[in-house]
mmCIF file of C-alpha atoms and ligand atoms in Angstrom:
data_model
loop_
_atom_site.group_PDB
_atom_site.id
_atom_site.type_symbol
_atom_site.label_atom_id
_atom_site.label_comp_id
_atom_site.label_asym_id
_atom_site.label_seq_id
_atom_site.Cartn_x
_atom_site.Cartn_y
_atom_site.Cartn_z
ATOM 1 C CA MET A 1 105.822 87.939 109.820
ATOM 2 C CA GLY A 2 103.736 88.512 113.191
ATOM 3 C CA ALA A 3 103.994 91.306 115.023
ATOM 4 C CA LEU A 4 107.528 93.022 115.045
ATOM 5 C CA PRO A 5 109.938 92.445 118.223
ATOM 6 C CA LEU A 6 109.538 95.491 121.014
ATOM 7 C CA ASN A 7 112.803 96.545 119.635
ATOM 8 C CA ARG A 8 112.364 96.187 116.433
ATOM 9 C CA ARG A 9 108.845 98.865 116.241
ATOM 10 C CA ALA A 10 111.325 101.001 118.120
ATOM 11 C CA PHE A 11 113.825 101.168 115.641
ATOM 12 C CA VAL A 12 111.599 101.846 113.198
ATOM 13 C CA LYS A 13 109.221 105.306 115.355
ATOM 14 C CA GLN A 14 113.083 105.922 116.100
ATOM 15 C CA SER A 15 114.713 105.961 112.201
ATOM 16 C CA LEU A 16 111.247 107.481 110.954
ATOM 17 C CA ALA A 17 111.375 109.807 114.206
ATOM 18 C CA CYS A 18 114.256 111.305 112.641
ATOM 19 C CA THR A 19 112.648 112.650 109.369
ATOM 20 C CA ALA A 20 110.566 114.988 110.438
ATOM 21 C CA GLY A 21 110.931 117.386 107.849
ATOM 22 C CA PHE A 22 109.432 115.543 105.443
ATOM 23 C CA ALA A 23 105.909 116.773 104.655
ATOM 24 C CA TRP A 24 104.206 113.097 105.319
ATOM 25 C CA ALA A 25 104.985 112.829 108.628
ATOM 26 C CA GLN A 26 102.637 110.819 110.215
ATOM 27 C CA GLU A 27 105.419 108.471 110.852
ATOM 28 C CA ALA A 28 104.874 107.279 113.868
ATOM 29 C CA GLN A 29 102.239 105.372 113.207
ATOM 30 C CA THR A 30 104.209 103.647 109.933
ATOM 31 C CA THR A 31 104.867 100.181 109.882
ATOM 32 C CA SER A 32 107.772 98.570 107.950
ATOM 33 C CA LEU A 33 107.608 97.879 103.904
ATOM 34 C CA ARG A 34 107.425 93.889 105.223
ATOM 35 C CA GLU A 35 104.448 94.809 107.242
ATOM 36 C CA ALA A 36 103.017 96.912 104.476
ATOM 37 C CA GLY A 37 103.229 94.393 102.202
ATOM 38 C CA LYS A 38 102.271 91.625 104.380
ATOM 39 C CA GLU A 39 98.970 92.860 105.098
ATOM 40 C CA LYS A 40 98.408 92.707 101.254
ATOM 41 C CA GLY A 41 99.852 89.321 100.545
ATOM 42 C CA LEU A 42 102.898 90.566 99.010
ATOM 43 C CA LEU A 43 106.614 89.735 99.336
ATOM 44 C CA VAL A 44 108.898 92.893 99.587
ATOM 45 C CA GLY A 45 112.421 93.249 99.792
ATOM 46 C CA THR A 46 115.720 94.008 98.343
ATOM 47 C CA ALA A 47 118.907 93.087 96.694
ATOM 48 C CA VAL A 48 121.690 92.654 99.610
ATOM 49 C CA SER A 49 125.282 92.132 98.903
ATOM 50 C CA ASN A 50 127.778 90.121 101.213
ATOM 51 C CA ALA A 51 129.392 93.682 102.171
ATOM 52 C CA GLN A 52 126.612 95.166 103.941
ATOM 53 C CA LEU A 53 125.919 91.779 106.016
ATOM 54 C CA GLN A 54 128.492 93.163 107.869
ATOM 55 C CA ARG A 55 126.843 96.262 109.152
ATOM 56 C CA PRO A 56 125.071 95.852 112.156
ATOM 57 C CA ASN A 57 122.648 98.443 111.813
ATOM 58 C CA PHE A 58 122.543 97.171 108.081
ATOM 59 C CA THR A 59 120.865 94.155 109.358
ATOM 60 C CA THR A 60 118.785 95.436 111.963
ATOM 61 C CA LEU A 61 117.222 97.686 108.723
ATOM 62 C CA LEU A 62 117.184 94.749 105.974
ATOM 63 C CA ALA A 63 114.951 92.319 108.821
ATOM 64 C CA GLU A 64 112.766 94.540 109.532
ATOM 65 C CA GLN A 65 111.758 95.938 106.089
ATOM 66 C CA SER A 66 111.777 92.968 104.066
ATOM 67 C CA SER A 67 110.598 89.484 103.572
ATOM 68 C CA ILE A 68 112.408 88.150 100.866
ATOM 69 C CA VAL A 69 116.049 88.816 99.682
ATOM 70 C CA VAL A 70 118.262 88.193 96.328
ATOM 71 C CA PRO A 71 122.169 88.332 96.778
ATOM 72 C CA GLU A 72 123.453 91.392 94.448
ATOM 73 C CA ASN A 73 126.254 89.390 93.075
ATOM 74 C CA GLU A 74 127.063 86.379 94.836
ATOM 75 C CA MET A 75 125.378 83.843 93.333
ATOM 76 C CA LYS A 76 126.393 85.233 89.821
ATOM 77 C CA TRP A 77 128.649 82.304 88.002
ATOM 78 C CA GLN A 78 131.714 84.456 88.816
ATOM 79 C CA LEU A 79 131.630 84.602 92.186
ATOM 80 C CA ILE A 80 129.704 80.804 92.410
ATOM 81 C CA HIS A 81 132.052 78.896 90.172
ATOM 82 C CA PRO A 82 135.862 79.999 89.696
ATOM 83 C CA ALA A 83 137.272 77.326 88.330
ATOM 84 C CA PRO A 84 135.784 74.725 86.452
ATOM 85 C CA GLU A 85 135.300 71.939 89.416
ATOM 86 C CA ARG A 86 135.428 74.037 92.220
ATOM 87 C CA PHE A 87 132.484 75.970 93.544
ATOM 88 C CA ASP A 88 132.308 78.649 96.228
ATOM 89 C CA PHE A 89 128.742 78.795 98.218
ATOM 90 C CA THR A 90 130.226 80.610 100.976
ATOM 91 C CA ARG A 91 128.988 84.280 100.060
ATOM 92 C CA GLY A 92 125.301 82.904 99.352
ATOM 93 C CA ASP A 93 125.337 80.494 102.003
ATOM 94 C CA ALA A 94 125.804 83.745 104.563
ATOM 95 C CA LEU A 95 122.266 85.385 102.561
ATOM 96 C CA VAL A 96 120.185 82.733 102.858
ATOM 97 C CA SER A 97 121.587 81.808 106.744
ATOM 98 C CA PHE A 98 120.757 85.340 107.556
ATOM 99 C CA ALA A 99 117.626 85.009 105.928
ATOM 100 C CA GLY A 100 116.197 81.753 107.490
ATOM 101 C CA THR A 101 116.980 83.343 110.627
ATOM 102 C CA HIS A 102 114.387 86.512 109.986
ATOM 103 C CA ASP A 103 112.054 84.166 108.458
ATOM 104 C CA GLU A 104 112.520 85.612 104.965
ATOM 105 C CA LYS A 105 112.393 84.001 101.474
ATOM 106 C CA VAL A 106 115.012 84.456 99.042
ATOM 107 C CA ARG A 107 115.344 84.843 95.618
ATOM 108 C CA GLY A 108 117.954 83.130 93.662
ATOM 109 C CA HIS A 109 119.704 85.550 90.838
ATOM 110 C CA ASN A 110 121.268 83.658 88.468
ATOM 111 C CA LEU A 111 121.596 80.469 86.630
ATOM 112 C CA CYS A 112 122.266 81.606 83.400
ATOM 113 C CA TRP A 113 123.338 85.331 82.140
ATOM 114 C CA HIS A 114 125.789 86.718 79.565
ATOM 115 C CA GLU A 115 127.711 88.663 81.819
ATOM 116 C CA GLN A 116 129.732 87.854 85.054
ATOM 117 C CA LEU A 117 131.233 84.716 83.426
ATOM 118 C CA PRO A 118 134.220 83.471 84.819
ATOM 119 C CA ALA A 119 137.552 84.180 82.288
ATOM 120 C CA TRP A 120 137.687 80.473 82.917
ATOM 121 C CA PHE A 121 134.822 79.576 80.649
ATOM 122 C CA ASN A 122 135.539 81.854 78.017
ATOM 123 C CA GLN A 123 138.586 79.723 77.708
ATOM 124 C CA LEU A 124 137.165 76.485 77.840
ATOM 125 C CA ALA A 125 133.673 76.684 76.269
ATOM 126 C CA THR A 126 132.533 75.496 72.930
ATOM 127 C CA PRO A 127 130.033 74.593 71.447
ATOM 128 C CA GLN A 128 130.554 71.169 71.502
ATOM 129 C CA ASN A 129 130.810 71.143 75.846
ATOM 130 C CA ALA A 130 128.572 74.094 76.589
ATOM 131 C CA ALA A 131 125.283 72.479 76.941
ATOM 132 C CA ASP A 132 127.303 69.939 79.560
ATOM 133 C CA LEU A 133 128.852 73.247 81.331
ATOM 134 C CA LEU A 134 125.134 74.847 81.088
ATOM 135 C CA ARG A 135 123.270 71.941 82.881
ATOM 136 C CA HIS A 136 126.342 71.080 85.349
ATOM 137 C CA HIS A 137 126.549 74.542 86.917
ATOM 138 C CA ILE A 138 122.864 74.877 87.467
ATOM 139 C CA ARG A 139 122.982 70.772 88.917
ATOM 140 C CA GLU A 140 125.873 71.993 91.714
ATOM 141 C CA VAL A 141 123.792 75.814 92.350
ATOM 142 C CA ALA A 142 120.100 74.906 91.945
ATOM 143 C CA GLY A 143 121.251 71.377 93.825
ATOM 144 C CA HIS A 144 122.554 73.184 96.738
ATOM 145 C CA TYR A 145 120.240 75.622 97.122
ATOM 146 C CA ALA A 146 117.191 73.186 96.352
ATOM 147 C CA GLY A 147 114.551 73.617 98.853
ATOM 148 C CA ARG A 148 115.850 76.615 100.274
ATOM 149 C CA ILE A 149 114.805 79.660 97.293
ATOM 150 C CA GLN A 150 111.707 81.272 96.788
ATOM 151 C CA SER A 151 112.411 81.753 93.069
ATOM 152 C CA TRP A 152 114.990 81.363 90.866
ATOM 153 C CA ASP A 153 115.800 83.949 87.993
ATOM 154 C CA VAL A 154 116.729 81.025 85.534
ATOM 155 C CA VAL A 155 117.765 82.709 82.315
ATOM 156 C CA ASN A 156 118.667 87.089 82.803
ATOM 157 C CA GLU A 157 118.087 89.567 80.365
ATOM 158 C CA ALA A 158 118.099 86.832 76.906
ATOM 159 C CA VAL A 159 116.175 90.017 74.924
ATOM 160 C CA HIS A 160 118.165 92.313 73.779
ATOM 161 C CA VAL A 161 116.452 94.107 70.250
ATOM 162 C CA ALA A 162 119.012 96.726 69.685
ATOM 163 C CA ASP A 163 121.043 93.369 68.303
ATOM 164 C CA GLY A 164 118.829 92.740 65.468
ATOM 165 C CA ARG A 165 117.988 89.499 65.673
ATOM 166 C CA PRO A 166 114.423 88.714 63.965
ATOM 167 C CA ASP A 167 113.542 86.659 67.913
ATOM 168 C CA GLY A 168 114.959 89.615 69.119
ATOM 169 C CA LEU A 169 117.171 87.370 71.370
ATOM 170 C CA ARG A 170 120.514 88.894 72.691
ATOM 171 C CA LYS A 171 123.470 87.312 70.592
ATOM 172 C CA SER A 172 125.223 86.435 74.012
ATOM 173 C CA PRO A 173 127.689 83.757 74.837
ATOM 174 C CA TRP A 174 125.118 81.657 75.515
ATOM 175 C CA LEU A 175 123.550 81.924 72.236
ATOM 176 C CA ARG A 176 126.418 81.960 69.942
ATOM 177 C CA LEU A 177 127.155 78.165 71.682
ATOM 178 C CA LEU A 178 124.364 77.004 71.877
ATOM 179 C CA GLY A 179 121.776 78.809 69.496
ATOM 180 C CA PRO A 180 118.041 79.541 71.086
ATOM 181 C CA GLN A 181 117.850 75.643 72.649
ATOM 182 C CA TYR A 182 119.861 76.971 75.821
ATOM 183 C CA ILE A 183 117.046 79.230 76.841
ATOM 184 C CA ASP A 184 115.221 75.695 77.564
ATOM 185 C CA ILE A 185 118.018 73.388 78.758
ATOM 186 C CA ALA A 186 118.437 75.799 81.351
ATOM 187 C CA PHE A 187 114.751 75.883 82.558
ATOM 188 C CA ARG A 188 114.278 72.037 81.984
ATOM 189 C CA THR A 189 117.461 71.260 84.121
ATOM 190 C CA ALA A 190 116.487 73.757 86.640
ATOM 191 C CA SER A 191 112.941 71.891 86.494
ATOM 192 C CA GLU A 192 114.753 68.867 87.555
ATOM 193 C CA THR A 193 117.183 70.038 90.233
ATOM 194 C CA ASP A 194 114.182 72.130 92.240
ATOM 195 C CA PRO A 195 111.141 71.406 91.450
ATOM 196 C CA ARG A 196 110.274 74.174 94.028
ATOM 197 C CA ALA A 197 111.904 76.714 93.171
ATOM 198 C CA LEU A 198 109.649 79.079 90.673
ATOM 199 C CA LEU A 199 111.057 79.069 88.022
ATOM 200 C CA THR A 200 111.947 82.783 86.719
ATOM 201 C CA TYR A 201 112.942 84.823 82.907
ATOM 202 C CA ASN A 202 114.071 87.954 83.990
ATOM 203 C CA ASP A 203 114.610 90.882 82.498
ATOM 204 C CA TYR A 204 115.089 95.195 81.667
ATOM 205 C CA ASP A 205 113.520 97.830 79.957
ATOM 206 C CA LEU A 206 110.095 96.259 79.753
ATOM 207 C CA GLU A 207 107.968 99.070 81.738
ATOM 208 C CA GLN A 208 107.834 102.706 80.733
ATOM 209 C CA ASP A 209 106.452 103.907 76.962
ATOM 210 C CA SER A 210 108.416 104.188 74.842
ATOM 211 C CA PRO A 211 108.820 102.294 71.211
ATOM 212 C CA GLU A 212 112.523 100.642 72.321
ATOM 213 C CA HIS A 213 110.718 99.635 75.665
ATOM 214 C CA GLU A 214 108.080 98.666 73.401
ATOM 215 C CA ALA A 215 109.695 96.586 71.315
ATOM 216 C CA LYS A 216 111.067 94.644 74.165
ATOM 217 C CA ARG A 217 107.889 94.067 75.150
ATOM 218 C CA GLN A 218 106.686 92.012 72.521
ATOM 219 C CA ALA A 219 110.007 89.980 72.061
ATOM 220 C CA VAL A 220 109.856 89.159 75.183
ATOM 221 C CA LEU A 221 106.120 88.088 74.888
ATOM 222 C CA SER A 222 107.422 85.826 71.746
ATOM 223 C CA LEU A 223 110.035 83.679 74.224
ATOM 224 C CA LEU A 224 107.491 83.484 76.532
ATOM 225 C CA ARG A 225 104.606 82.152 74.557
ATOM 226 C CA GLY A 226 107.679 79.958 72.649
ATOM 227 C CA MET A 227 108.290 78.099 75.917
ATOM 228 C CA ARG A 228 104.477 77.518 76.768
ATOM 229 C CA ASP A 229 104.481 75.880 73.254
ATOM 230 C CA ARG A 230 107.518 73.842 73.751
ATOM 231 C CA ASN A 231 106.148 72.682 77.109
ATOM 232 C CA VAL A 232 109.197 74.528 78.847
ATOM 233 C CA PRO A 233 108.827 74.560 82.652
ATOM 234 C CA ILE A 234 108.775 78.277 83.566
ATOM 235 C CA GLN A 235 106.362 79.842 86.490
ATOM 236 C CA ALA A 236 107.111 83.571 86.990
ATOM 237 C CA LEU A 237 107.855 86.662 85.030
ATOM 238 C CA GLY A 238 110.357 88.937 86.780
ATOM 239 C CA ILE A 239 110.580 92.750 85.651
ATOM 240 C CA GLN A 240 113.402 94.289 86.773
ATOM 241 C CA SER A 241 111.996 97.658 86.953
ATOM 242 C CA HIS A 242 115.396 99.993 86.751
ATOM 243 C CA LEU A 243 113.257 103.500 86.347
ATOM 244 C CA LYS A 244 114.403 106.574 85.054
ATOM 245 C CA ALA A 245 113.395 109.737 86.165
ATOM 246 C CA GLY A 246 112.917 112.816 83.305
ATOM 247 C CA PRO A 247 110.441 114.654 81.889
ATOM 248 C CA LYS A 248 108.408 112.020 80.174
ATOM 249 C CA VAL A 249 106.240 110.533 82.097
ATOM 250 C CA SER A 250 104.978 107.093 81.678
ATOM 251 C CA GLU A 251 100.898 106.444 80.931
ATOM 252 C CA TRP A 252 101.400 102.777 81.236
ATOM 253 C CA ALA A 253 98.750 101.951 78.803
ATOM 254 C CA GLY A 254 101.531 98.717 77.192
ATOM 255 C CA PHE A 255 102.890 97.869 80.350
ATOM 256 C CA HIS A 256 99.559 97.356 81.454
ATOM 257 C CA ARG A 257 99.304 94.672 78.375
ATOM 258 C CA PHE A 258 101.678 93.971 78.991
ATOM 259 C CA LEU A 259 100.944 92.660 82.408
ATOM 260 C CA GLU A 260 97.821 91.368 80.828
ATOM 261 C CA ALA A 261 99.314 88.594 78.116
ATOM 262 C CA ALA A 262 102.118 87.505 81.291
ATOM 263 C CA GLU A 263 98.867 86.880 82.884
ATOM 264 C CA ARG A 264 97.111 84.737 80.387
ATOM 265 C CA LEU A 265 100.527 82.597 80.272
ATOM 266 C CA ASN A 266 99.820 81.778 83.544
ATOM 267 C CA LEU A 267 102.710 83.590 84.874
ATOM 268 C CA GLN A 268 103.243 85.130 87.948
ATOM 269 C CA ILE A 269 104.927 88.292 88.324
ATOM 270 C CA PHE A 270 107.501 89.919 90.565
ATOM 271 C CA VAL A 271 109.283 93.610 90.678
ATOM 272 C CA THR A 272 112.834 92.409 90.924
ATOM 273 C CA GLU A 273 115.467 95.504 91.398
ATOM 274 C CA LEU A 274 113.110 98.183 91.251
ATOM 275 C CA ASP A 275 115.626 101.777 91.128
ATOM 276 C CA VAL A 276 115.098 105.287 90.006
ATOM 277 C CA ASP A 277 117.687 107.082 87.887
ATOM 278 C CA ASP A 278 117.774 109.944 89.221
ATOM 279 C CA SER A 279 121.236 111.125 86.970
ATOM 280 C CA ALA A 280 118.594 113.489 84.623
ATOM 281 C CA LEU A 281 116.869 115.080 87.201
ATOM 282 C CA PRO A 282 118.316 118.604 88.841
ATOM 283 C CA GLY A 283 120.751 118.754 91.487
ATOM 284 C CA ASP A 284 118.130 120.127 94.459
ATOM 285 C CA ILE A 285 117.913 117.143 96.807
ATOM 286 C CA ALA A 286 114.319 118.219 98.060
ATOM 287 C CA GLU A 287 113.070 118.403 94.596
ATOM 288 C CA ARG A 288 114.841 114.838 92.881
ATOM 289 C CA ASP A 289 113.707 113.164 96.201
ATOM 290 C CA ARG A 290 110.006 114.253 95.185
ATOM 291 C CA GLN A 291 110.124 113.756 91.369
ATOM 292 C CA VAL A 292 111.807 110.067 92.427
ATOM 293 C CA ALA A 293 109.128 109.139 95.119
ATOM 294 C CA ASP A 294 106.866 110.241 93.058
ATOM 295 C CA LEU A 295 107.927 107.416 89.916
ATOM 296 C CA TYR A 296 107.816 104.880 92.161
ATOM 297 C CA ARG A 297 104.369 105.513 93.364
ATOM 298 C CA ASP A 298 102.743 105.730 90.167
ATOM 299 C CA TYR A 299 104.432 102.729 88.735
ATOM 300 C CA LEU A 300 103.683 100.483 91.882
ATOM 301 C CA GLN A 301 100.091 101.804 91.962
ATOM 302 C CA ASN A 302 99.770 100.958 88.291
ATOM 303 C CA VAL A 303 102.000 97.434 88.160
ATOM 304 C CA LEU A 304 99.886 96.391 92.000
ATOM 305 C CA ARG A 305 96.618 96.580 90.615
ATOM 306 C CA HIS A 306 97.542 93.335 88.849
ATOM 307 C CA ARG A 307 97.326 90.991 91.228
ATOM 308 C CA SER A 308 99.501 88.389 89.747
ATOM 309 C CA VAL A 309 102.242 90.438 90.838
ATOM 310 C CA LYS A 310 103.587 88.478 93.965
ATOM 311 C CA ALA A 311 106.688 90.466 95.069
ATOM 312 C CA VAL A 312 108.246 93.927 95.030
ATOM 313 C CA LEU A 313 112.367 94.412 95.855
ATOM 314 C CA THR A 314 114.506 97.612 95.193
ATOM 315 C CA TRP A 315 117.625 96.968 94.330
ATOM 316 C CA GLY A 316 119.628 97.465 97.424
ATOM 317 C CA LEU A 317 118.122 99.337 100.194
ATOM 318 C CA THR A 318 120.249 102.042 100.941
ATOM 319 C CA ASP A 319 121.453 104.958 98.810
ATOM 320 C CA ARG A 320 124.703 104.434 99.851
ATOM 321 C CA ASP A 321 124.741 100.943 98.506
ATOM 322 C CA THR A 322 123.887 101.244 94.926
ATOM 323 C CA TRP A 323 125.059 99.954 91.795
ATOM 324 C CA LEU A 324 124.136 103.474 89.962
ATOM 325 C CA ASN A 325 126.282 105.466 91.591
ATOM 326 C CA HIS A 326 129.200 103.075 89.185
ATOM 327 C CA PHE A 327 127.546 102.641 86.738
ATOM 328 C CA LYS A 328 125.363 105.689 85.745
ATOM 329 C CA PRO A 329 127.150 108.484 87.648
ATOM 330 C CA ARG A 330 125.611 111.444 87.829
ATOM 331 C CA GLN A 331 127.301 114.573 85.809
ATOM 332 C CA ASP A 332 127.121 117.000 88.869
ATOM 333 C CA GLY A 333 128.862 114.604 91.081
ATOM 334 C CA MET A 334 126.595 113.939 93.177
ATOM 335 C CA PRO A 335 125.384 110.719 94.588
ATOM 336 C CA GLN A 336 122.029 108.985 92.881
ATOM 337 C CA ARG A 337 119.145 108.938 95.732
ATOM 338 C CA PRO A 338 117.389 105.994 94.296
ATOM 339 C CA LEU A 339 116.035 103.924 97.332
ATOM 340 C CA PRO A 340 114.024 103.555 100.143
ATOM 341 C CA PHE A 341 116.109 104.874 102.751
ATOM 342 C CA ASP A 342 119.516 107.269 102.817
ATOM 343 C CA ALA A 343 122.809 106.449 103.307
ATOM 344 C CA ASP A 344 122.111 107.005 107.252
ATOM 345 C CA LEU A 345 119.345 104.032 107.239
ATOM 346 C CA LYS A 346 117.164 106.964 107.162
ATOM 347 C CA PRO A 347 114.029 106.821 105.361
ATOM 348 C CA THR A 348 113.101 108.875 102.182
ATOM 349 C CA PRO A 349 110.275 110.013 100.097
ATOM 350 C CA VAL A 350 110.366 106.814 98.322
ATOM 351 C CA PHE A 351 109.931 105.036 100.865
ATOM 352 C CA TYR A 352 106.183 106.812 102.123
ATOM 353 C CA ALA A 353 105.563 106.621 98.123
ATOM 354 C CA MET A 354 106.365 102.832 98.616
ATOM 355 C CA GLN A 355 103.979 102.680 101.501
ATOM 356 C CA ASP A 356 101.740 104.729 99.901
ATOM 357 C CA ALA A 357 101.501 102.637 96.733
ATOM 358 C CA ILE A 358 101.224 98.901 98.959
ATOM 359 C CA ARG A 359 98.399 100.424 101.203
ATOM 360 C CA THR A 360 95.733 100.833 98.282
ATOM 361 C CA ALA A 361 96.824 98.078 96.446
ATOM 362 C CA PRO A 362 94.268 95.550 96.299
ATOM 363 C CA ALA A 363 95.058 92.167 98.337
ATOM 364 C CA ARG A 364 96.176 89.223 96.507
HETATM 365 O O1 G3I B 401 133.991 91.137 92.874
HETATM 366 C C1 G3I B 401 135.231 92.030 91.956
HETATM 367 C C2 G3I B 401 135.688 91.854 93.107
HETATM 368 O O2 G3I B 401 136.669 90.801 92.816
HETATM 369 C C3 G3I B 401 136.776 93.528 92.259
HETATM 370 O O3 G3I B 401 137.930 93.577 93.932
HETATM 371 C C4 G3I B 401 135.537 94.688 92.575
HETATM 372 C C5 G3I B 401 136.904 95.858 91.819
HETATM 373 O O4 G3I B 401 135.591 96.433 91.452
HETATM 374 O O5 G3I B 401 135.468 93.873 91.382
HETATM 375 C C6 G3I B 401 134.424 92.909 91.728
HETATM 376 O O6 G3I B 401 133.008 92.540 90.971
HETATM 377 C C7 G3I B 401 131.957 93.809 90.727
HETATM 378 C C8 G3I B 401 130.853 93.093 90.919
HETATM 379 O O7 G3I B 401 129.826 93.879 90.502
HETATM 380 C C9 G3I B 401 130.920 92.681 92.599
HETATM 381 O O8 G3I B 401 131.275 94.080 93.480
HETATM 382 C C10 G3I B 401 132.031 94.105 89.392
HETATM 383 O O9 G3I B 401 132.983 94.737 88.980
HETATM 384 C C11 G3I B 401 131.030 94.876 88.546
HETATM 385 O O10 G3I B 401 130.495 94.443 87.484
HETATM 386 C C12 G3I B 401 129.625 94.057 89.546
HETATM 387 O O11 G3I B 401 128.935 94.525 89.047
HETATM 388 C C13 G3I B 401 127.257 94.346 89.275
HETATM 389 C C14 G3I B 401 126.865 94.356 88.053
HETATM 390 O O12 G3I B 401 125.038 93.710 87.940
HETATM 391 C C15 G3I B 401 127.327 93.596 87.035
HETATM 392 O O13 G3I B 401 127.466 91.857 87.425
HETATM 393 C C16 G3I B 401 126.663 95.012 90.024
HETATM 394 O O14 G3I B 401 126.911 95.544 91.569
HETATM 395 C C17 G3I B 401 125.107 95.136 89.723
HETATM 396 O O15 G3I B 401 124.187 95.578 90.595
HETATM 397 C C18 G3I B 401 124.903 94.687 89.005
HETATM 398 O O16 G3I B 401 123.021 93.661 88.910
HETATM 399 C C19 G3I B 401 122.678 93.892 87.546
HETATM 400 C C20 G3I B 401 121.454 92.432 87.793
HETATM 401 O O17 G3I B 401 122.316 91.046 88.735
HETATM 402 C C21 G3I B 401 120.734 92.148 86.644
HETATM 403 N N1 G3I B 401 120.242 93.581 86.217
HETATM 404 C C22 G3I B 401 120.892 94.502 86.502
HETATM 405 C C23 G3I B 401 121.843 94.750 87.328
HETATM 406 C C24 G3I B 401 122.387 96.397 87.524
HETATM 407 O O18 G3I B 401 123.258 96.570 86.275
#
């Protein structure tokens, strides 16, 4: 993005001025996340829902801060493919159109996942017709958006080591219906349908220091190596980055090795769903904000050392809209504070941590 129009610059300054209580308040000098990213050749953005697009204050902030967006739910099977022969692109189109108006790129999320499958799918799908159902869905959806999507999450969350298979694959409906070949079918069909989109494998629990994350890193690498061996078209790895704050601090050694291995497979890397679950932290807001922001800064400084990382998206722009309050509510009933803007659209310490990390990252 070029220089912000004056009114948008004024908005940044106005919203930043409201945070004068923060210690790190050289706010008037602060640029948007989008501008900071541009300086480094990095796309920066967020997941967006259709409901958020109806709120004018939100859309002003979104246009100002993001050079890339992704629909939080609107391109998932259940919403975009409500009946076997009916597709509903209304909500997805609204975001793609917004992005076009504001010179933002769009990630597609997602073409094949074990969650949010429509009820009709469970009634209709059989081992005999599942490959055709998958191909039909991808041809219709990726075909509808062809040329307008920067990258597609073609397969989402196919690895779940705890399911106990030697290859680490999740016992998903797709696996039960088709076996492991469903992954190759999805990528090959997406590649035929929209050759311009960067085809991405996207997953979570790959980042932090723990035996579970390390086992998942190894299983994902083995999946990716197998795809390369079979000449399956894949250009990128999406690292969701739903982090959890707590007493254990990660040193990221296993994560760096993982990123280097992905780079050797010639994959671009996208941080696709960054946020921090603060449910294990004390309620005190200043202390909680500090620890959440510290984790953001530490994580981003580490991941951005890798020039293969081309985009960073948070899973939501404001704390008002986080999925965490529904899926991982705090025991004390207080709302989580996981995102760069608070419920009143004011920048939080996370915003400044993201600024710091992007400013000190190498250009790519
Ligand atoms: O569409 C129905 C709507 O008709 C109904 O009125 C409403 C009542 O609650 O539910 C709506 O569906 C909800 C949907 O979000 C849209 O709001 C689902 O119940 C709810 O389960 C769904 O949650 C989403 C979740 O994925 C499951 O799809 C979250 O918003 C979304 O943040 C979350 O995102 C996932 C990524 O796609 C993949 N990675 C993990 C990430 C966090 O779980």
